[in-house]
Coordinates of C-alpha atoms in Angstrom, one line a residue:
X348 CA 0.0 0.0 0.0
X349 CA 2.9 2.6 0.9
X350 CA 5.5 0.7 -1.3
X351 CA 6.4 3.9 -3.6
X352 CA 6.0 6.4 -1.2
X353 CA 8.0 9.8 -1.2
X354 CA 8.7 12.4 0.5
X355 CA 6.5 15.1 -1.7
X356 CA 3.4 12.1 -1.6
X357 CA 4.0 12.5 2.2
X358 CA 3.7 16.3 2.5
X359 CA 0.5 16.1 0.8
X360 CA -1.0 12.8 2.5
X361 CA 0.0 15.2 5.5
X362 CA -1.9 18.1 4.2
X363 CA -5.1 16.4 3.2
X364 CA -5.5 14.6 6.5
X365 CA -5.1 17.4 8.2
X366 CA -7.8 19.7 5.5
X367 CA -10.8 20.3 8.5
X368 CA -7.9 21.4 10.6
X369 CA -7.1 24.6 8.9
X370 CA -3.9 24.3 10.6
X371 CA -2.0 23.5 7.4
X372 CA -1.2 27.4 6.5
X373 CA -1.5 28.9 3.0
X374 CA 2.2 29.6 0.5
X375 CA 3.1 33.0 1.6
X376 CA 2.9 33.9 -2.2
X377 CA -0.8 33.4 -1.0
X378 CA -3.5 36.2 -2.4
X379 CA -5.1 38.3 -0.8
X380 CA -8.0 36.7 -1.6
X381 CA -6.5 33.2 -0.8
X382 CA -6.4 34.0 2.8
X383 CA -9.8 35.7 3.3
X384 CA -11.5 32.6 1.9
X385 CA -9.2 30.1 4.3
X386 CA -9.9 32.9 7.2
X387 CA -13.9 32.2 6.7
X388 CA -13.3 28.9 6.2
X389 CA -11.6 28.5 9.8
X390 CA -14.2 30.8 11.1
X391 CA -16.8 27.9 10.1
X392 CA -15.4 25.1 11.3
X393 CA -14.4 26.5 14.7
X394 CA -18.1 27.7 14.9
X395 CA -19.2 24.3 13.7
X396 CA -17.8 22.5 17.1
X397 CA -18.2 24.7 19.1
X398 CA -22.0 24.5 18.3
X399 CA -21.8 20.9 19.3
X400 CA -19.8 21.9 22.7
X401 CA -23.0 23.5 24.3
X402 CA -25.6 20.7 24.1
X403 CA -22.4 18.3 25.1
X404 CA -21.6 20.2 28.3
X405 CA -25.4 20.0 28.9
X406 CA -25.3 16.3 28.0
X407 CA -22.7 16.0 31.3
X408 CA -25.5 17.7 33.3
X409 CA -28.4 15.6 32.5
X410 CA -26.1 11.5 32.3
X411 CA -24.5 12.7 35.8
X412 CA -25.9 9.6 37.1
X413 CA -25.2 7.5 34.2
X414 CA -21.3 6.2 34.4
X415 CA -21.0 5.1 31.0
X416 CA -23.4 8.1 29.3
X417 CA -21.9 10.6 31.3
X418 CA -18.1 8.8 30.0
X419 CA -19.0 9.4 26.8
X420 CA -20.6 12.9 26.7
X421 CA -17.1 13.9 28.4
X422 CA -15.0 12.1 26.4
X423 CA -16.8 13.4 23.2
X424 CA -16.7 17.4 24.9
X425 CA -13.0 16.5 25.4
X426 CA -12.1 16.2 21.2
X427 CA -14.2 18.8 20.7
X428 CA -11.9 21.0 23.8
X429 CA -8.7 19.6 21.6
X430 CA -10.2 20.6 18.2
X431 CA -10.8 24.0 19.7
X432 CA -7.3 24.2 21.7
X433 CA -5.0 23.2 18.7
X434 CA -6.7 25.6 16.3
X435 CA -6.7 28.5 18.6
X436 CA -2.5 27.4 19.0
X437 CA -2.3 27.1 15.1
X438 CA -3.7 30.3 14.4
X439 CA -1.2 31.8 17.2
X440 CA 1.7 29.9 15.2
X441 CA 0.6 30.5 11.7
X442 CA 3.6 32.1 10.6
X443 CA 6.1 29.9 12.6
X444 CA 4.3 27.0 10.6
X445 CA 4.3 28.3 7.3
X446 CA 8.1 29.3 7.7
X447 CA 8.8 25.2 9.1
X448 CA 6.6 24.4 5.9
X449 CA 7.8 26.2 3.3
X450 CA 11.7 25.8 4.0
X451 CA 10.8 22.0 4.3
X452 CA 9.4 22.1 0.9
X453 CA 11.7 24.3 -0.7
X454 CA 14.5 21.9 0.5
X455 CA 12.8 18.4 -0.6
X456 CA 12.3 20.6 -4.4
X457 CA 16.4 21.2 -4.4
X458 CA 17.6 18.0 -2.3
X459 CA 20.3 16.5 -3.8
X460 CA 20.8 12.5 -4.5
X461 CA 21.8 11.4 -1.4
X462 CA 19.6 13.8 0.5
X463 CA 17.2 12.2 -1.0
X464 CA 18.4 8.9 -0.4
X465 CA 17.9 10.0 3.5
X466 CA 14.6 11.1 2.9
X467 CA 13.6 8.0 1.3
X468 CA 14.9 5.9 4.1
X469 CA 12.6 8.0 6.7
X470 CA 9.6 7.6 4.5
X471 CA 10.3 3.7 4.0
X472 CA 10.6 3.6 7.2
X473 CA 7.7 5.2 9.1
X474 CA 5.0 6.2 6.5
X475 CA 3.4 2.9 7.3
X476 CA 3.2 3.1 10.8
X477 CA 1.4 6.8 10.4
X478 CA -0.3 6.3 7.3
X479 CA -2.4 3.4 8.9
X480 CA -3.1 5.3 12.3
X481 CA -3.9 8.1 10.0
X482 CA -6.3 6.1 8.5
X483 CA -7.6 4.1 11.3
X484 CA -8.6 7.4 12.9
X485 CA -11.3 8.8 9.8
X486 CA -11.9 4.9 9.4
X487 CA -13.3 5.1 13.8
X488 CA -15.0 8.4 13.4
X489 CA -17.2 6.9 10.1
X490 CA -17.6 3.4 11.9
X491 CA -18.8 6.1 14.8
X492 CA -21.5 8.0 12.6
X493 CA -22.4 5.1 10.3
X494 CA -23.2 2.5 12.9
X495 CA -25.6 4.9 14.3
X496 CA -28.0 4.0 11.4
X497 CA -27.7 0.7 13.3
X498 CA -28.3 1.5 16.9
X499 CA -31.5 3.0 18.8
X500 CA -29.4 6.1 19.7
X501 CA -30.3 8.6 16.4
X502 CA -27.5 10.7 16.6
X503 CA -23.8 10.2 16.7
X504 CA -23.2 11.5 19.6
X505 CA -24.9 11.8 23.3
X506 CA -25.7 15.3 23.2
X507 CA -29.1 17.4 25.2
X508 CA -30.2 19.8 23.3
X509 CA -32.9 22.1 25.2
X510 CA -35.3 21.7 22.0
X511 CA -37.1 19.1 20.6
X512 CA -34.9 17.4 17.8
X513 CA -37.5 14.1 16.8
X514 CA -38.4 15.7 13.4
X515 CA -37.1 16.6 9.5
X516 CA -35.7 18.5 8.6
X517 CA -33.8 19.4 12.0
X518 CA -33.2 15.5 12.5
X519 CA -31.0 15.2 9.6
X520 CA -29.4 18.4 10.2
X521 CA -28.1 17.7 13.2
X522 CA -26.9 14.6 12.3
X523 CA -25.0 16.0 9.3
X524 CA -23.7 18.5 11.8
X525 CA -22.4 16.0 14.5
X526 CA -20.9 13.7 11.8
X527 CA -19.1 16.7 10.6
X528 CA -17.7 17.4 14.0
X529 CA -16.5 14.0 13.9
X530 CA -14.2 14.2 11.1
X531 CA -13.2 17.2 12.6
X532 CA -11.8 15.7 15.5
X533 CA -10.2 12.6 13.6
X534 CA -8.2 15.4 11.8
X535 CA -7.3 17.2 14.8
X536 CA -5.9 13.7 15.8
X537 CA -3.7 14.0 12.5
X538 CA -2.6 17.3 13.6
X539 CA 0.2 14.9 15.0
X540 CA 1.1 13.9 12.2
X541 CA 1.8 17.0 11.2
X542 CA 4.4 16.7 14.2
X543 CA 5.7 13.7 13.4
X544 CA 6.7 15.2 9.7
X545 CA 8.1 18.2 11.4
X546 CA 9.8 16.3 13.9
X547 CA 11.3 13.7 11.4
X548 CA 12.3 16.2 8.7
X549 CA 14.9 18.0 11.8
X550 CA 16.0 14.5 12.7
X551 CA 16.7 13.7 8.7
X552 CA 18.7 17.4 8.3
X553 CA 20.9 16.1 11.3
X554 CA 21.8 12.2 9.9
X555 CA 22.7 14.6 6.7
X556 CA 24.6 16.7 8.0
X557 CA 26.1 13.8 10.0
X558 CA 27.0 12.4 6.4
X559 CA 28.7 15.8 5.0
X560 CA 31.0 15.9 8.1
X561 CA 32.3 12.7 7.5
X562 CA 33.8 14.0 4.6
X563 CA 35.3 16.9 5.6
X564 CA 39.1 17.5 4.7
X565 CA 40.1 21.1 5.3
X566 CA 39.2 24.0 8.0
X567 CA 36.7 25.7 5.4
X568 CA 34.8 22.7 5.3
X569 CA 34.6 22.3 9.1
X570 CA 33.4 26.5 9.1
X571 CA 30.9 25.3 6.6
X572 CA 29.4 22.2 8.6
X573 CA 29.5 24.2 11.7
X574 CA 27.4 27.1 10.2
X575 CA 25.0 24.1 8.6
X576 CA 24.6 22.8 12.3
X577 CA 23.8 25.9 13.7
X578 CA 20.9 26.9 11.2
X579 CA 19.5 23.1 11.2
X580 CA 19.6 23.3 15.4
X581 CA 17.8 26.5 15.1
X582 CA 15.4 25.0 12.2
X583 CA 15.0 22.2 14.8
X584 CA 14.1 24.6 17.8
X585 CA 11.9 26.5 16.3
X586 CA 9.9 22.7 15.8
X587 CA 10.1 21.8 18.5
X588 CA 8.7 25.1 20.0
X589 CA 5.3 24.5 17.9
X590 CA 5.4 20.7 17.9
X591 CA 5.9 21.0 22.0
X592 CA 2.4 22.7 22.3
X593 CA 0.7 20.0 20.4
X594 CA 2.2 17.4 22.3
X595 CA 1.1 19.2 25.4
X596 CA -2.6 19.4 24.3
X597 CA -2.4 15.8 23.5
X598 CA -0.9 14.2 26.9
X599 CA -3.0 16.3 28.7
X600 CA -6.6 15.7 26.5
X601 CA -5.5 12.5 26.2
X602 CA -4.7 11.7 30.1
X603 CA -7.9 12.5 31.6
X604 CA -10.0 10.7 27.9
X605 CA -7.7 7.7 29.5
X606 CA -9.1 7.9 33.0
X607 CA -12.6 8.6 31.8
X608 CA -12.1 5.1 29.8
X609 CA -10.7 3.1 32.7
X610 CA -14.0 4.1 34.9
X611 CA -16.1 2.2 32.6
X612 CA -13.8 -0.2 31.2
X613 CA -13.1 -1.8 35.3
X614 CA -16.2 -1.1 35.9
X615 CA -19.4 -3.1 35.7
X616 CA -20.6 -2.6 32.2
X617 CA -22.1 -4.3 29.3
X618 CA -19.2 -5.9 27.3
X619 CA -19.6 -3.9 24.3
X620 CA -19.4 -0.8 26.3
X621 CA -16.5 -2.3 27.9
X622 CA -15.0 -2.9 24.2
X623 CA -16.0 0.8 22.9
X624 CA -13.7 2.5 25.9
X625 CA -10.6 0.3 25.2
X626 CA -10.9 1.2 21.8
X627 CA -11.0 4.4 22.7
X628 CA -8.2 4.1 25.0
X629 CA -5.8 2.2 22.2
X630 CA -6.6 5.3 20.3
X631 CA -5.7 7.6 23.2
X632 CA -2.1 6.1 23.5
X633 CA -1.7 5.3 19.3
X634 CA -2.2 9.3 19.6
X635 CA 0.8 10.0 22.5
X636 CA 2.6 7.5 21.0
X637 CA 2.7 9.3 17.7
X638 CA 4.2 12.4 19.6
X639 CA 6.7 10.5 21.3
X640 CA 8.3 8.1 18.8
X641 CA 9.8 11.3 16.8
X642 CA 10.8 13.3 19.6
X643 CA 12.6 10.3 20.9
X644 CA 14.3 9.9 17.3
X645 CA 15.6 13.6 17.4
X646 CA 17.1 13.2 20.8
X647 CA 19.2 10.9 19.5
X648 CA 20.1 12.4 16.1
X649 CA 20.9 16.1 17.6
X650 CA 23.4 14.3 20.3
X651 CA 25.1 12.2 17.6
X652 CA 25.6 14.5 14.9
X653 CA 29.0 15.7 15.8
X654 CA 30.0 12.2 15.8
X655 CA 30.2 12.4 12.1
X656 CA 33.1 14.8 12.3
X657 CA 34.8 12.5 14.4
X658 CA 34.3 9.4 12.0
X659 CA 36.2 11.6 9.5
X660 CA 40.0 12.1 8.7
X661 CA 40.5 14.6 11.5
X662 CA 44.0 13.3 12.9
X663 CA 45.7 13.5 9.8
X664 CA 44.5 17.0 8.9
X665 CA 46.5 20.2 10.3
X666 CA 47.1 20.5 14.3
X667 CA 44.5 23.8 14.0
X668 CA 41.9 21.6 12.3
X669 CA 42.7 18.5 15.2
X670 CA 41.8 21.2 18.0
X671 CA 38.4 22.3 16.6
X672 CA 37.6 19.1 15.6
X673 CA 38.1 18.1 19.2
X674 CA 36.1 21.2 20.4
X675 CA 33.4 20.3 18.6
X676 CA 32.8 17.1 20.6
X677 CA 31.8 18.6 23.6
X678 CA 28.8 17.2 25.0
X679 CA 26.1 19.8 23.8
X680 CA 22.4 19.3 24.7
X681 CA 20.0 17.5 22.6
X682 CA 17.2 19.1 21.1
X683 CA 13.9 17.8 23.2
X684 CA 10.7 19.0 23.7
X685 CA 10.6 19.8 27.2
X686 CA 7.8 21.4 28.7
X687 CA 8.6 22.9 32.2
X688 CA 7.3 20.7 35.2
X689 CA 5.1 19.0 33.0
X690 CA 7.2 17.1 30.5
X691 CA 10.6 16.9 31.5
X692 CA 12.1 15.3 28.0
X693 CA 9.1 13.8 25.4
X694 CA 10.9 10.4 24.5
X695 CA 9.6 7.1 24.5
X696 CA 11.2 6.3 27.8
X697 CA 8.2 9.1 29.2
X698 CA 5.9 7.1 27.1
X699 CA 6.4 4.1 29.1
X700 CA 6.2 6.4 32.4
X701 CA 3.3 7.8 31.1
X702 CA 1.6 4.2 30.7
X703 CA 2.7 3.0 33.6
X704 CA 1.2 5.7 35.4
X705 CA -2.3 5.4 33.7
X706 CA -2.6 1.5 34.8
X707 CA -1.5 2.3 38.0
X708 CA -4.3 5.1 38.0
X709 CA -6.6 2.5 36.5
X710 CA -5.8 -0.2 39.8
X711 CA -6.5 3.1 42.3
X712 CA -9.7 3.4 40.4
X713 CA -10.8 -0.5 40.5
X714 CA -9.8 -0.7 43.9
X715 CA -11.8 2.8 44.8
X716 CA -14.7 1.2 42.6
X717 CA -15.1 -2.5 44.6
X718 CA -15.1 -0.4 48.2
X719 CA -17.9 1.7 46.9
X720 CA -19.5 -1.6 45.6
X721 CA -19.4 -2.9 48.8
X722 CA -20.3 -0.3 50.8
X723 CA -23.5 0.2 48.8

């Protein structure tokens, strides 16, 4: 399915998935025009969830009683709080985004052969793992509005409106609405693949610049792969400042979706309900998961890229050349996303933390749950 994959089919797999968002940002050769249209166009869509947000916050209100109703109102009012939270941060870091974007672009369009090569090897390498999820996640919000046509409940989702809503045309308009929503919120899960790209892309400029300093053979050389690693560190900060946010609204949406789940999943419910949260709770790590598996990769890549001046020819250049060669392999710190006291490094080793803590939250909450049972 992804066997010829490349890098320019991934930006604009990306870039479709990621369409209801109106995160992806327009060219800056963009007219006037251009952006007027994409500005009412963003206007829409954030109007369009946050029309479904009311009736959902009064859907909490009336299932307060009901564990697994009340679950899924709040898990439902919690994409719509992500879909609302990452556009309001991508319209804050529109032009940081169309800068990462663009120069990402503009480099793929000019690579050279065995940039290219590098590129490929990313793409080979994880377009399957996030073109499936990517996938998987319209796939769950269609099963979601198509199998109501099979079930007693007539609209997608749980929500209380303070109307009657039992006849046409309204009936059908509101579930067009809802479903809407829905593919709304599977592509403001994608906005992390947008990360992931981002993320990758800095990694990729740091394994090639790795490559070029193994081939250095003079001082101008070494001043020209130092100046490279300064401008592709500073590409990669500037990432990881707007990837960082999204990762931040993820964990955190994500972390209380995952507690929401557990409630009914330990609890005692119906085995299909029981099998609708830990779908939903797969989906709620697949999603953290897709944050940390690329800032895990870009750790690694910004530590080791000096190394590739090392691997080259160093000892046998001048003495002048041997010092700053030497100089250069001073530990430096990697590029992370680090978000103070609440992520100390995003890498897969917090993504293991991060689960651990959830199933440890999840025995609190069984043990909690069989002392009320036997109280009552």
């Amino acid at each position: 399915m992804f066997g010829n994959v490349t890098l320019e089919s991934v930006i604009a797999f990306t870039r479709l998935s990621v369409a209801l968002t109106c995160c992806w940002p327009l060219r800056s050769t963009a007219t006037k025009s251009q952006v007027i249209r994409f500005k009412i166009f963003r206007f829409t869509m954030i109007l369009n969830a946050f029309v479904l947000f009311l009736p959902l916050l009064n859907a909490l209100y009336v299932q307060r009683d009901n564990a697994s109703n009340f679950a899924q109102a709040a898990c439902l009012a919690l994409a719509v709080v992500q879909l609302l939270m990452q556009t309001a941060f991508c319209i804050t870091q529109y032009d940081r985004l169309q800068r990462l974007i663009e120069e990402m672009i503009a480099h793929c369009e000019r690579a050279k052969q065995y940039e290219i090569q590098v590129f490929q090897h990313y793409v080979q390498k994880y377009c399957t793992f996030y073109g499936v999820s990517a996938i998987w996640f319209y796939v769950s919000a269609s099963v979601f509005v198509v199998g109501t046509v099979f079930i007693s409940q007539p609209f997608p989702t749980n929500a209380e409106y303070p109307f009657a809503v039992d006849y046409e045309p309204l009936r059908t308009i509101i579930f067009l609405h809802q479903a809407l929503v829905g593919m709304q919120c599977a592509a403001h899960v994608c906005i992390n693949l947008l990360g992931a790209l981002l993320l990758f892309y800095a990694a990729a400029r740091f394994e090639i610049l790795m490559m070029e300093l193994r081939d250095i053979t003079d001082i101008h050389d070494l001043i020209k792969g130092v100046n490279k690693y300064c401008s592709t560190k500073r590409y990669a900060q500037e990432v990881v400042k707007s990837v960082g946010c999204i990762a931040l609204i993820t964990i955190g949406i994500c972390g209380v979706a995952l507690v929401l789940c557990g409630i009914n999943f330990i609890g005692r419910q119906p085995f299909t309900v029981k099998m609708q949260f830990l779908c939903l709770t797969g989906t709620a790590l697949l999603e953290v998961f897709m944050c940390a598996w690329p800032a895990d990769h870009l750790i690694d890549t910004s530590e080791n890229v000096v190394q590739g001046a090392y691997q080259s020819m160093w000892y046998e250049r001048t003495p002048k050349m041997q010092k700053n060669v030497l100089y250069m392999l001073i530990p430096k710190r990697a590029v992370a996303i680090r978000i103070k006291c609440i992520i100390p490094v995003l890498s897969l080793n917090y993504y293991c933390s991060y689960i651990s803590n959830v199933f440890s939250l999840f025995t609190a909450l069984r043990i909690m749950m069989i002392k009320y049972e036997d109280d009552s």
